[in-house]
Tab-separated table of N, CA, C and O and ligand atoms in Angstrom:
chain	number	residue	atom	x	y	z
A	1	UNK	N	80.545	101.767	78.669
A	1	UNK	CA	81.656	102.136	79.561
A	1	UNK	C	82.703	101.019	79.533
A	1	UNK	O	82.324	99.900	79.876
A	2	UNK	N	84.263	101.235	79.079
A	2	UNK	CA	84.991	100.323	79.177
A	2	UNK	C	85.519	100.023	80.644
A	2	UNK	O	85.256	100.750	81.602
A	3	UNK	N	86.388	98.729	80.724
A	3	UNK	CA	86.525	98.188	82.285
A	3	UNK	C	87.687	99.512	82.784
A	3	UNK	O	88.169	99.358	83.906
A	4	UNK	N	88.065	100.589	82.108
A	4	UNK	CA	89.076	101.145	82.195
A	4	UNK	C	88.825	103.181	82.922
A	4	UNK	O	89.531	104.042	83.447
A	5	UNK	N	87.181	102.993	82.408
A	5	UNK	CA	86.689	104.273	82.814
A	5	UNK	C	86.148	103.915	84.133
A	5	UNK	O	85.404	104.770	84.614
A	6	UNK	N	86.373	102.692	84.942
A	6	UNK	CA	86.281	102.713	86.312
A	6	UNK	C	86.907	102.169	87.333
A	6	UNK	O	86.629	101.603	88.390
A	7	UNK	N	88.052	102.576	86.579
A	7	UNK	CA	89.611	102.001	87.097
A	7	UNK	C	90.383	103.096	88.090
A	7	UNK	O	90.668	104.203	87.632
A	8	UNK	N	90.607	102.858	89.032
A	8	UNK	CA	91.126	103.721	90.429
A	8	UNK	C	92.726	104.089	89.281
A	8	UNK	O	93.119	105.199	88.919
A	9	UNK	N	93.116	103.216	89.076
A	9	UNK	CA	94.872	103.401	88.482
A	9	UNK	C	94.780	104.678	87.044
A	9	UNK	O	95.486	105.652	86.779
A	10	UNK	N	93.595	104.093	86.388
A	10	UNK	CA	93.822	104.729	85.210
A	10	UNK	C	93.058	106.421	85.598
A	10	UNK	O	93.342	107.285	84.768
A	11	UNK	N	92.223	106.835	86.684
A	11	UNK	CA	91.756	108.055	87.074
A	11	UNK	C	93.154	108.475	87.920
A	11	UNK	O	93.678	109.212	87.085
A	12	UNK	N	93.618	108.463	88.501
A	12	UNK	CA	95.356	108.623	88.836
A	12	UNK	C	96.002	109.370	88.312
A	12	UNK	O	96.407	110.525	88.443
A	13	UNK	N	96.114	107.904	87.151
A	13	UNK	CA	97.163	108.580	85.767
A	13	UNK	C	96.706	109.615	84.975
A	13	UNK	O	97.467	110.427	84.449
A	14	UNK	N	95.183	109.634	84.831
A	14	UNK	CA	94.607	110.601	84.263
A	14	UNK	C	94.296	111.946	85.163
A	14	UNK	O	93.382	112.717	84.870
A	15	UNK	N	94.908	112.079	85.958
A	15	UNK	CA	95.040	113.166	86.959
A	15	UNK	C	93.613	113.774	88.138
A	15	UNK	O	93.615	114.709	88.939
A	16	UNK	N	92.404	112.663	87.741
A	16	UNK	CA	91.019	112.737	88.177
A	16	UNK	C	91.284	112.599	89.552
A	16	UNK	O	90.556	113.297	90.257
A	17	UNK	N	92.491	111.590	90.411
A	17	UNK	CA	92.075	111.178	91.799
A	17	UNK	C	93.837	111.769	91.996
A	17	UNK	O	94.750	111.209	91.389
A	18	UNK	N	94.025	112.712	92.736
A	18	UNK	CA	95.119	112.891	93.185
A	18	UNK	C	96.487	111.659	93.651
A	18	UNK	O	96.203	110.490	93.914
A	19	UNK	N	97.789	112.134	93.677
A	19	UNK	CA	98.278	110.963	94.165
A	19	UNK	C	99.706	111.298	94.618
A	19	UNK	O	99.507	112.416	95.093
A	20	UNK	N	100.686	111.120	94.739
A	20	UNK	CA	102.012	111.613	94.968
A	20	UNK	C	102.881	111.156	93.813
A	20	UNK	O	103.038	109.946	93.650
A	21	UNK	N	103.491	112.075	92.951
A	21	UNK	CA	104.264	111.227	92.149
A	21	UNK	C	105.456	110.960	92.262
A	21	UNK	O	105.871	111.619	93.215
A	22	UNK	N	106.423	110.239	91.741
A	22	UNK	CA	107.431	110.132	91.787
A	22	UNK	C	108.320	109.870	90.706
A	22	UNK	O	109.508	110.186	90.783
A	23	UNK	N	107.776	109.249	89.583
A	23	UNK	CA	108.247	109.191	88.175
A	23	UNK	C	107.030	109.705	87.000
A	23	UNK	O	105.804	109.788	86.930
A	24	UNK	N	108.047	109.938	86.288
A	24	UNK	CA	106.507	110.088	85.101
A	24	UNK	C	107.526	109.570	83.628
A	24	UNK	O	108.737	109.730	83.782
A	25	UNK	N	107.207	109.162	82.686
A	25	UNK	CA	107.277	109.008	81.036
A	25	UNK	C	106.398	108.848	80.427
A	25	UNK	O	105.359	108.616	81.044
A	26	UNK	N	106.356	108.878	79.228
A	26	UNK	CA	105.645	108.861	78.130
A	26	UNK	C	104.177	107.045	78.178
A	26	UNK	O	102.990	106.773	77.996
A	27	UNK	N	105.223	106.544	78.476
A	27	UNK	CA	104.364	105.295	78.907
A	27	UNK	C	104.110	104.472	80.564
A	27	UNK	O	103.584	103.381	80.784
A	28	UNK	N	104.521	105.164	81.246
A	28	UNK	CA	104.640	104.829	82.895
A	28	UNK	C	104.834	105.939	84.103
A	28	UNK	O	105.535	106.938	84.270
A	29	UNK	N	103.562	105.029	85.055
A	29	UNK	CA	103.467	106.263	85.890
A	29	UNK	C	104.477	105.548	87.119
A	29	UNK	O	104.863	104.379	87.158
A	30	UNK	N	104.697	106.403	87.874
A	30	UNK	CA	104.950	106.145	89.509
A	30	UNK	C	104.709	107.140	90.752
A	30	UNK	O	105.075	108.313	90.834
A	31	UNK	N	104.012	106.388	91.685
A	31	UNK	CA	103.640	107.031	92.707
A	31	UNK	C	103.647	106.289	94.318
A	31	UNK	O	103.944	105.107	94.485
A	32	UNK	N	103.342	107.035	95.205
A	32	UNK	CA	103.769	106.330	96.356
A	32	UNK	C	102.486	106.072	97.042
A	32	UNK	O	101.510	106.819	96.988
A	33	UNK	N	102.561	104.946	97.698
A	33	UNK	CA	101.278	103.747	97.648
A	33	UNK	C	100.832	104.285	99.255
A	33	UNK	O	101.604	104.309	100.213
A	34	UNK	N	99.636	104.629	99.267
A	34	UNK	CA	98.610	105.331	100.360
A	34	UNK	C	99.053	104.575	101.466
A	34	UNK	O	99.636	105.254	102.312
A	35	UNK	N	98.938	103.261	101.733
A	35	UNK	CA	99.762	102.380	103.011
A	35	UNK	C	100.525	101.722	102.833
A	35	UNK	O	100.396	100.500	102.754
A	36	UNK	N	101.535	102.343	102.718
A	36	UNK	CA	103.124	101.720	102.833
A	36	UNK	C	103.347	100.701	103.560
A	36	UNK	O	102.986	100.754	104.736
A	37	UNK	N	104.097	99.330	102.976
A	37	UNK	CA	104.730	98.508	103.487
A	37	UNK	C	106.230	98.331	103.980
A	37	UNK	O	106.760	97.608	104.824
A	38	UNK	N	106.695	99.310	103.085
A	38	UNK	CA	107.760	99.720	104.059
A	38	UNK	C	108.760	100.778	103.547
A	38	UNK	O	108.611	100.862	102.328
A	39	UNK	N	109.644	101.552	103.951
A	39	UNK	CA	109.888	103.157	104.105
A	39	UNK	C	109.543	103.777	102.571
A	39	UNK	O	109.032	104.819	102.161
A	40	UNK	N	110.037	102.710	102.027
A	40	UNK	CA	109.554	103.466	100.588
A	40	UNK	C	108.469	102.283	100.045
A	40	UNK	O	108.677	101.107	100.343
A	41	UNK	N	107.392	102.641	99.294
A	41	UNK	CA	106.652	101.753	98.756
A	41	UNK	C	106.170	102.518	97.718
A	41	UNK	O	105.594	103.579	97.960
A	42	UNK	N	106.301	102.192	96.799
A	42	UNK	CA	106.283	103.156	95.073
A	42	UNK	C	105.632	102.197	94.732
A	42	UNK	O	105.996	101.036	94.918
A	43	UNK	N	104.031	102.711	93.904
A	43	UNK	CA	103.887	101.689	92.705
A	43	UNK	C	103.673	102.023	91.153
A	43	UNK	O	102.830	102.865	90.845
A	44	UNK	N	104.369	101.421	90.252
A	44	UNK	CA	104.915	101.907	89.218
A	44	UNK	C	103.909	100.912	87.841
A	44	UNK	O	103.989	99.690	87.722
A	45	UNK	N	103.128	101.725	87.051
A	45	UNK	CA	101.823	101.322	86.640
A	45	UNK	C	102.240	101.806	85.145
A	45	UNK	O	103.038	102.726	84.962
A	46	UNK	N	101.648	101.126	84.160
A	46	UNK	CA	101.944	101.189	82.627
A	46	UNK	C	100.720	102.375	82.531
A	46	UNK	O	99.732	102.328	83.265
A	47	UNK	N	100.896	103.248	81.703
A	47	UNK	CA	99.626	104.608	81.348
A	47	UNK	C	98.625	103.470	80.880
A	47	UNK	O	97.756	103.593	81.743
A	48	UNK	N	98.297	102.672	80.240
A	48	UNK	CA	97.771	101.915	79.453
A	48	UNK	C	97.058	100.697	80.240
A	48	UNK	O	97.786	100.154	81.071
A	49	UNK	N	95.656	100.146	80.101
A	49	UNK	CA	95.044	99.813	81.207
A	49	UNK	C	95.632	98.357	80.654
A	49	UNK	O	95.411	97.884	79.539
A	50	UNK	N	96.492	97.725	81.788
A	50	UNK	CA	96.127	96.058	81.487
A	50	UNK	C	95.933	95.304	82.756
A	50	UNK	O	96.815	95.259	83.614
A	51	UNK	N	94.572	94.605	82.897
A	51	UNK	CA	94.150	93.716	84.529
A	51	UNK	C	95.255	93.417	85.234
A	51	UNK	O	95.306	93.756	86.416
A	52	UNK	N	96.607	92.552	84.469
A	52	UNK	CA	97.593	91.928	85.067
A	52	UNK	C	98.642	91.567	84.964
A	52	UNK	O	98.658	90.991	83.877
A	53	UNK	N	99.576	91.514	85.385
A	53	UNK	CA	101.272	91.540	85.059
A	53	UNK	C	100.999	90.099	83.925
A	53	UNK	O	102.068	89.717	83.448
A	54	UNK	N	100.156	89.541	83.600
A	54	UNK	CA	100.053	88.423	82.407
A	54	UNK	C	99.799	88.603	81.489
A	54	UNK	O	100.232	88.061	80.472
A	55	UNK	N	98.746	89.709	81.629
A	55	UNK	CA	98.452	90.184	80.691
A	55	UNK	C	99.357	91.701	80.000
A	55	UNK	O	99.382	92.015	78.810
A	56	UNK	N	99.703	92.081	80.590
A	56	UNK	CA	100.626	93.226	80.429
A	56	UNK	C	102.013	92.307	79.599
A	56	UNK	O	102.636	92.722	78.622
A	57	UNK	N	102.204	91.187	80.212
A	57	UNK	CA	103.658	90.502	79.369
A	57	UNK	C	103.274	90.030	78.291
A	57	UNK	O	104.104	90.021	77.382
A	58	UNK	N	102.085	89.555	78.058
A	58	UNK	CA	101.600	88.763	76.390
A	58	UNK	C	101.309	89.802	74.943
A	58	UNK	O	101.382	89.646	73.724
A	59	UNK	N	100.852	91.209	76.129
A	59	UNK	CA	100.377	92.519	75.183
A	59	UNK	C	101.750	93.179	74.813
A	59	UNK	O	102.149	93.156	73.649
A	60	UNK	N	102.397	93.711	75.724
A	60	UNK	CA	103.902	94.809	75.536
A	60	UNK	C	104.771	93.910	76.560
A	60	UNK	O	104.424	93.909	77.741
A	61	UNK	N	105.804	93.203	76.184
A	61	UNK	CA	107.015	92.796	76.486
A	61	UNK	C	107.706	94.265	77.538
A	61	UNK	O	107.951	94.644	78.683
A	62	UNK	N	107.741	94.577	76.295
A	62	UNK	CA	108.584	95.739	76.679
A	62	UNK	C	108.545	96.755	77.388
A	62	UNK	O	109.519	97.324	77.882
A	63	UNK	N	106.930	97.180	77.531
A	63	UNK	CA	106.362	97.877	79.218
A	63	UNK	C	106.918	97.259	80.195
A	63	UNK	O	107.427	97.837	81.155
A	64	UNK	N	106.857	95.537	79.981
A	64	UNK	CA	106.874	95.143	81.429
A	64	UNK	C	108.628	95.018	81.522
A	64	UNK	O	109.060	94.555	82.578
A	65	UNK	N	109.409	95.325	80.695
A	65	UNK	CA	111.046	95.333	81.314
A	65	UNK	C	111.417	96.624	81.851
A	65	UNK	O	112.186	96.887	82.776
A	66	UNK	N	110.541	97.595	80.897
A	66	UNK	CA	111.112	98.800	81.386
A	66	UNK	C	110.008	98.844	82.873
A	66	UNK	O	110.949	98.836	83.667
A	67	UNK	N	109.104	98.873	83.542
A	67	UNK	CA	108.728	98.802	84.711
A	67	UNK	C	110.464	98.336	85.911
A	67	UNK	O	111.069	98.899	86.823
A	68	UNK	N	110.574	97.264	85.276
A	68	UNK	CA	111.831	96.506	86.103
A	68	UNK	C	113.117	98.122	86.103
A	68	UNK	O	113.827	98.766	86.876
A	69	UNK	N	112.755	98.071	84.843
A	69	UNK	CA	113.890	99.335	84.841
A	69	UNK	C	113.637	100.739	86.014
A	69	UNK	O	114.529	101.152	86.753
A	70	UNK	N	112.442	101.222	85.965
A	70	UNK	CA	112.064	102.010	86.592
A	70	UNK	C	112.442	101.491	87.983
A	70	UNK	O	113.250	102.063	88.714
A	71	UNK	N	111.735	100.264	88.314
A	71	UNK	CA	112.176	100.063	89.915
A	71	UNK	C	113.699	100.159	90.330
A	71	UNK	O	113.965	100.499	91.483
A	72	UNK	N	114.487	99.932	89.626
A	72	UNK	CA	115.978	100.051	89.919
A	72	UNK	C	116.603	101.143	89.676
A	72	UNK	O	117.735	101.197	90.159
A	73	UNK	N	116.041	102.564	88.741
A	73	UNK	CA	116.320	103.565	88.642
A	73	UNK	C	115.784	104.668	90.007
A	73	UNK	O	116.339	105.702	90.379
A	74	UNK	N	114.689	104.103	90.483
A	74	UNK	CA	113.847	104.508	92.152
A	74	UNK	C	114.468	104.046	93.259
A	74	UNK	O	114.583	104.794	94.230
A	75	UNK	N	114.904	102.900	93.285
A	75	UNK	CA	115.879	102.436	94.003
A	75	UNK	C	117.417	103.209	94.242
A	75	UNK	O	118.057	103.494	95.254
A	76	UNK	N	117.670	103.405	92.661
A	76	UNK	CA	118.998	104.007	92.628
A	76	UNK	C	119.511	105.303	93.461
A	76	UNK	O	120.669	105.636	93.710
A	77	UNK	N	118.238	105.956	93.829
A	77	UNK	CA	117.890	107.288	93.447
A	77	UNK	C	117.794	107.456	95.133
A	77	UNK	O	118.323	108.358	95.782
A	78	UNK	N	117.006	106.382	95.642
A	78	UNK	CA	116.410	106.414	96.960
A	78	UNK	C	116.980	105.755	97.620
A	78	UNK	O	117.163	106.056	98.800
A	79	UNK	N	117.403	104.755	97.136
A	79	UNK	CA	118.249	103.668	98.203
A	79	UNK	C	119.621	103.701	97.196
A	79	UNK	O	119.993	104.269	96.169
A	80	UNK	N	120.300	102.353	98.534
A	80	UNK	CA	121.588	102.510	97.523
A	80	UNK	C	121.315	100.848	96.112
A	80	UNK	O	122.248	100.166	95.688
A	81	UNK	N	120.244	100.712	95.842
A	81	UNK	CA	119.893	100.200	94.699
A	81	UNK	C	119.345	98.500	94.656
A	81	UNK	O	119.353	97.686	93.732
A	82	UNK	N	118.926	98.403	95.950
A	82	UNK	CA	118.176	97.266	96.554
A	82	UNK	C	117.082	97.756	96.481
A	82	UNK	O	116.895	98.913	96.860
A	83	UNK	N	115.942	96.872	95.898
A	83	UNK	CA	113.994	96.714	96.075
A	83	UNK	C	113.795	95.110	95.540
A	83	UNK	O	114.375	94.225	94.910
A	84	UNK	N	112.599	95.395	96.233
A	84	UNK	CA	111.937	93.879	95.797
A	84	UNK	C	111.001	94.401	94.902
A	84	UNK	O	110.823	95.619	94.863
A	85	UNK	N	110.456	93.731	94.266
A	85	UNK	CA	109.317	93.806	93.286
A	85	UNK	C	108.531	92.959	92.930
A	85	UNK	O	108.909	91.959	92.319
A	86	UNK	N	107.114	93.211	93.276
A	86	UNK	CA	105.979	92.254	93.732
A	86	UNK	C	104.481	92.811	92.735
A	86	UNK	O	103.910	93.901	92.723
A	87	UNK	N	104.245	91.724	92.087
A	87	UNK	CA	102.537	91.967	91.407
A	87	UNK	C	102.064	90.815	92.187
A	87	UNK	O	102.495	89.674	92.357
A	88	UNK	N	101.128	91.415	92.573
A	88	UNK	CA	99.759	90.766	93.306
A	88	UNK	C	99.086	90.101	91.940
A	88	UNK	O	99.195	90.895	91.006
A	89	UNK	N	98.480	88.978	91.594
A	89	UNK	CA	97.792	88.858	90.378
A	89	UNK	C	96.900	87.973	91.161
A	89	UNK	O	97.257	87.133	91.987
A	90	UNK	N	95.705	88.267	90.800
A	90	UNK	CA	94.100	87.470	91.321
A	90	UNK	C	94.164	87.862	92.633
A	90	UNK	O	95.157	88.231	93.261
A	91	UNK	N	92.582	87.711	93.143
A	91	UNK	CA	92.042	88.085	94.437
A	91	UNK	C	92.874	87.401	95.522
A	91	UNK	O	93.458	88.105	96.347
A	92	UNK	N	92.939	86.403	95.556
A	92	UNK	CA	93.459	85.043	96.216
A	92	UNK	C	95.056	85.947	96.554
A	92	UNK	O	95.464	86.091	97.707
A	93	UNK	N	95.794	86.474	95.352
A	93	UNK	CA	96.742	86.632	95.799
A	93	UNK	C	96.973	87.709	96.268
A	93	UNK	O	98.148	88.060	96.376
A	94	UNK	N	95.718	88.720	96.769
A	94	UNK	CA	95.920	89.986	97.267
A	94	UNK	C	95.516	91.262	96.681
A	94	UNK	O	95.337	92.317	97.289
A	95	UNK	N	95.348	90.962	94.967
A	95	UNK	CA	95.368	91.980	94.304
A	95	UNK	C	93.816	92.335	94.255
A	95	UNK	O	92.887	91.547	94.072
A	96	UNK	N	93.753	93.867	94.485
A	96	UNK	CA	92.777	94.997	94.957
A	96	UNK	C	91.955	95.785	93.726
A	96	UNK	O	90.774	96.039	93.486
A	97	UNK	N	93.502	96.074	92.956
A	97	UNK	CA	93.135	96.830	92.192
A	97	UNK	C	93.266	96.119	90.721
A	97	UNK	O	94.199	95.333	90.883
A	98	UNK	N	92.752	95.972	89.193
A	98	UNK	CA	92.754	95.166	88.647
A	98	UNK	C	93.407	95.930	87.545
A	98	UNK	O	93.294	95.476	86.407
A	99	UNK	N	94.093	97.059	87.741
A	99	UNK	CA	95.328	97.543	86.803
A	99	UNK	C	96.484	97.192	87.302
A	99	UNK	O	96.664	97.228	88.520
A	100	UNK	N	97.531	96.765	86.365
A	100	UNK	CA	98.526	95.854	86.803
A	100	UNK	C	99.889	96.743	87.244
A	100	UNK	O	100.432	97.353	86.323
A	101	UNK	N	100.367	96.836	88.335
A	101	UNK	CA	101.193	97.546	89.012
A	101	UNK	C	102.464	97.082	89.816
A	101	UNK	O	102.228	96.695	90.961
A	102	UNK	N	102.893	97.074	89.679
A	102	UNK	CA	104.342	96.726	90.294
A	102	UNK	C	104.703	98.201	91.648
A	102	UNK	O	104.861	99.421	91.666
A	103	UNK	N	104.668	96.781	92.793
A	103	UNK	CA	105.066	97.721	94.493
A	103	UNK	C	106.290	97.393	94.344
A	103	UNK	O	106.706	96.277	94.032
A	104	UNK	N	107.082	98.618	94.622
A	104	UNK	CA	108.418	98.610	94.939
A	104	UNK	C	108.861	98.931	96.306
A	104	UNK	O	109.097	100.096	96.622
A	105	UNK	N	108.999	97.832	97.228
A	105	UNK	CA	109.781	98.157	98.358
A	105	UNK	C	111.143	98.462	98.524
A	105	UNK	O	111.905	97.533	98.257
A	106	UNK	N	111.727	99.675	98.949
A	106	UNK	CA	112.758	99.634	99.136
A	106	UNK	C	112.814	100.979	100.676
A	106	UNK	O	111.918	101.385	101.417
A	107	UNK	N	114.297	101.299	100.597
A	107	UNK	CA	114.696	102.390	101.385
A	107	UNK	C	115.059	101.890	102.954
A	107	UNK	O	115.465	102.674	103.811
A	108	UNK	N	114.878	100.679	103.148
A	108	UNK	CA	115.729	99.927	104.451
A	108	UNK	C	116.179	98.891	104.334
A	108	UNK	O	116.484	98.560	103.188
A	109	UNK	N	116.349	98.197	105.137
A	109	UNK	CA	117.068	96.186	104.384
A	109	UNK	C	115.503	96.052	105.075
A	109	UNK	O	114.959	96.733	105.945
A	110	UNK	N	115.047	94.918	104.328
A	110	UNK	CA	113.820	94.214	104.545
A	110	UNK	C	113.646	93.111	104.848
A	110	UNK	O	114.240	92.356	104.078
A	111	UNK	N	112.961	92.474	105.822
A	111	UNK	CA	112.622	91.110	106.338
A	111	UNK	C	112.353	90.202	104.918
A	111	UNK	O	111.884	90.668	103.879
A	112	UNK	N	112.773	88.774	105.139
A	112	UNK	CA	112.868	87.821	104.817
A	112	UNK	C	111.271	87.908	103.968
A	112	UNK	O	110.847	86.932	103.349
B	1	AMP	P1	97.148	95.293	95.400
B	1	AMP	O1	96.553	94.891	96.716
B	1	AMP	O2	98.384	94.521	95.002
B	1	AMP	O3	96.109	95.354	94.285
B	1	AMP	O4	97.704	96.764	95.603
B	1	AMP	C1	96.897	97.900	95.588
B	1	AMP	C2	97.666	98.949	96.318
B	1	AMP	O5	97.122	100.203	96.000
B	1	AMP	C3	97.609	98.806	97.849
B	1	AMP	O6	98.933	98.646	98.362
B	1	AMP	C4	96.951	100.120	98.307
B	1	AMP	O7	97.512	100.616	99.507
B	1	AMP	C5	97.235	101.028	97.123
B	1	AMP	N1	96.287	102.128	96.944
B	1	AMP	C6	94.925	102.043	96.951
B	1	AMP	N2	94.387	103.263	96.700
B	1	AMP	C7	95.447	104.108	96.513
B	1	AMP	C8	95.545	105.502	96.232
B	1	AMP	N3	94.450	106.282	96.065
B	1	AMP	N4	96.782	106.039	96.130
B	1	AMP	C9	97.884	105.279	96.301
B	1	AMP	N5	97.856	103.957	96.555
B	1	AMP	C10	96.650	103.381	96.667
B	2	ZN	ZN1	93.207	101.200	84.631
């Protein structure tokens, strides 16, 4: 069994665990995150399993710009084109799930 057939992100994308979507392409999902941090909270995940936004930048460059892209096209769309964009990487720093995902807050002005 690879680390990937017991991955919450990659059963998602693979349509096994329901979810809300909000974007889809050929290489990236997006969906809206079960407890929101704030009015909008999207998290926007490469189809392709990688543990961590470190590992995702050393493997495909280019997943991880277009992710950036996606958040500002969700933004665009939803807000008037303000989000923050946050990877959790290691336990320590919060991160839950060990497919690498980018939370996009946006849809109000946000605390400091
Ligand atoms: P992190 O703590 O950075 O690893 O983020 C994991 C995020 O996944 C958290 O914000 C959770 O609320 C979110 N989450 C966990 N399970 C689900 C799910 N089934 N659908 C949507 N979001 C989820
Ligand atoms: Zn995965």
């Amino acid at each position: 069994m690879s680390e990937a057939d017991d991955c919450l992100f990659c059963k998602i994308i693979a349509g096994q665990i329901p979810s809300s979507k909000v974007y889809e392409d050929d290489t990236t999902y997006a969906f809206n995150d079960i407890n929101p941090k704030a009015k909008i909270h999207v998290l926007i995940v490469p189809k392709k399993h990688y543990a961590n936004v470190a590992e995702l930048a050393a493997a495909d460059p280019a997943e991880l710009a277009h992710i950036a892209e996606v958040a500002q096209h969700i933004a665009d769309e939803r807000f008037h084109g303000a989000f923050r964009l946050v990877f959790n990487t290691g336990l320590d720093a919060g991160q839950t799930v060990f497919h690498v995902h980018a939370h996009v807050l946006t849809g109000e002005v946000l605390d400091e």
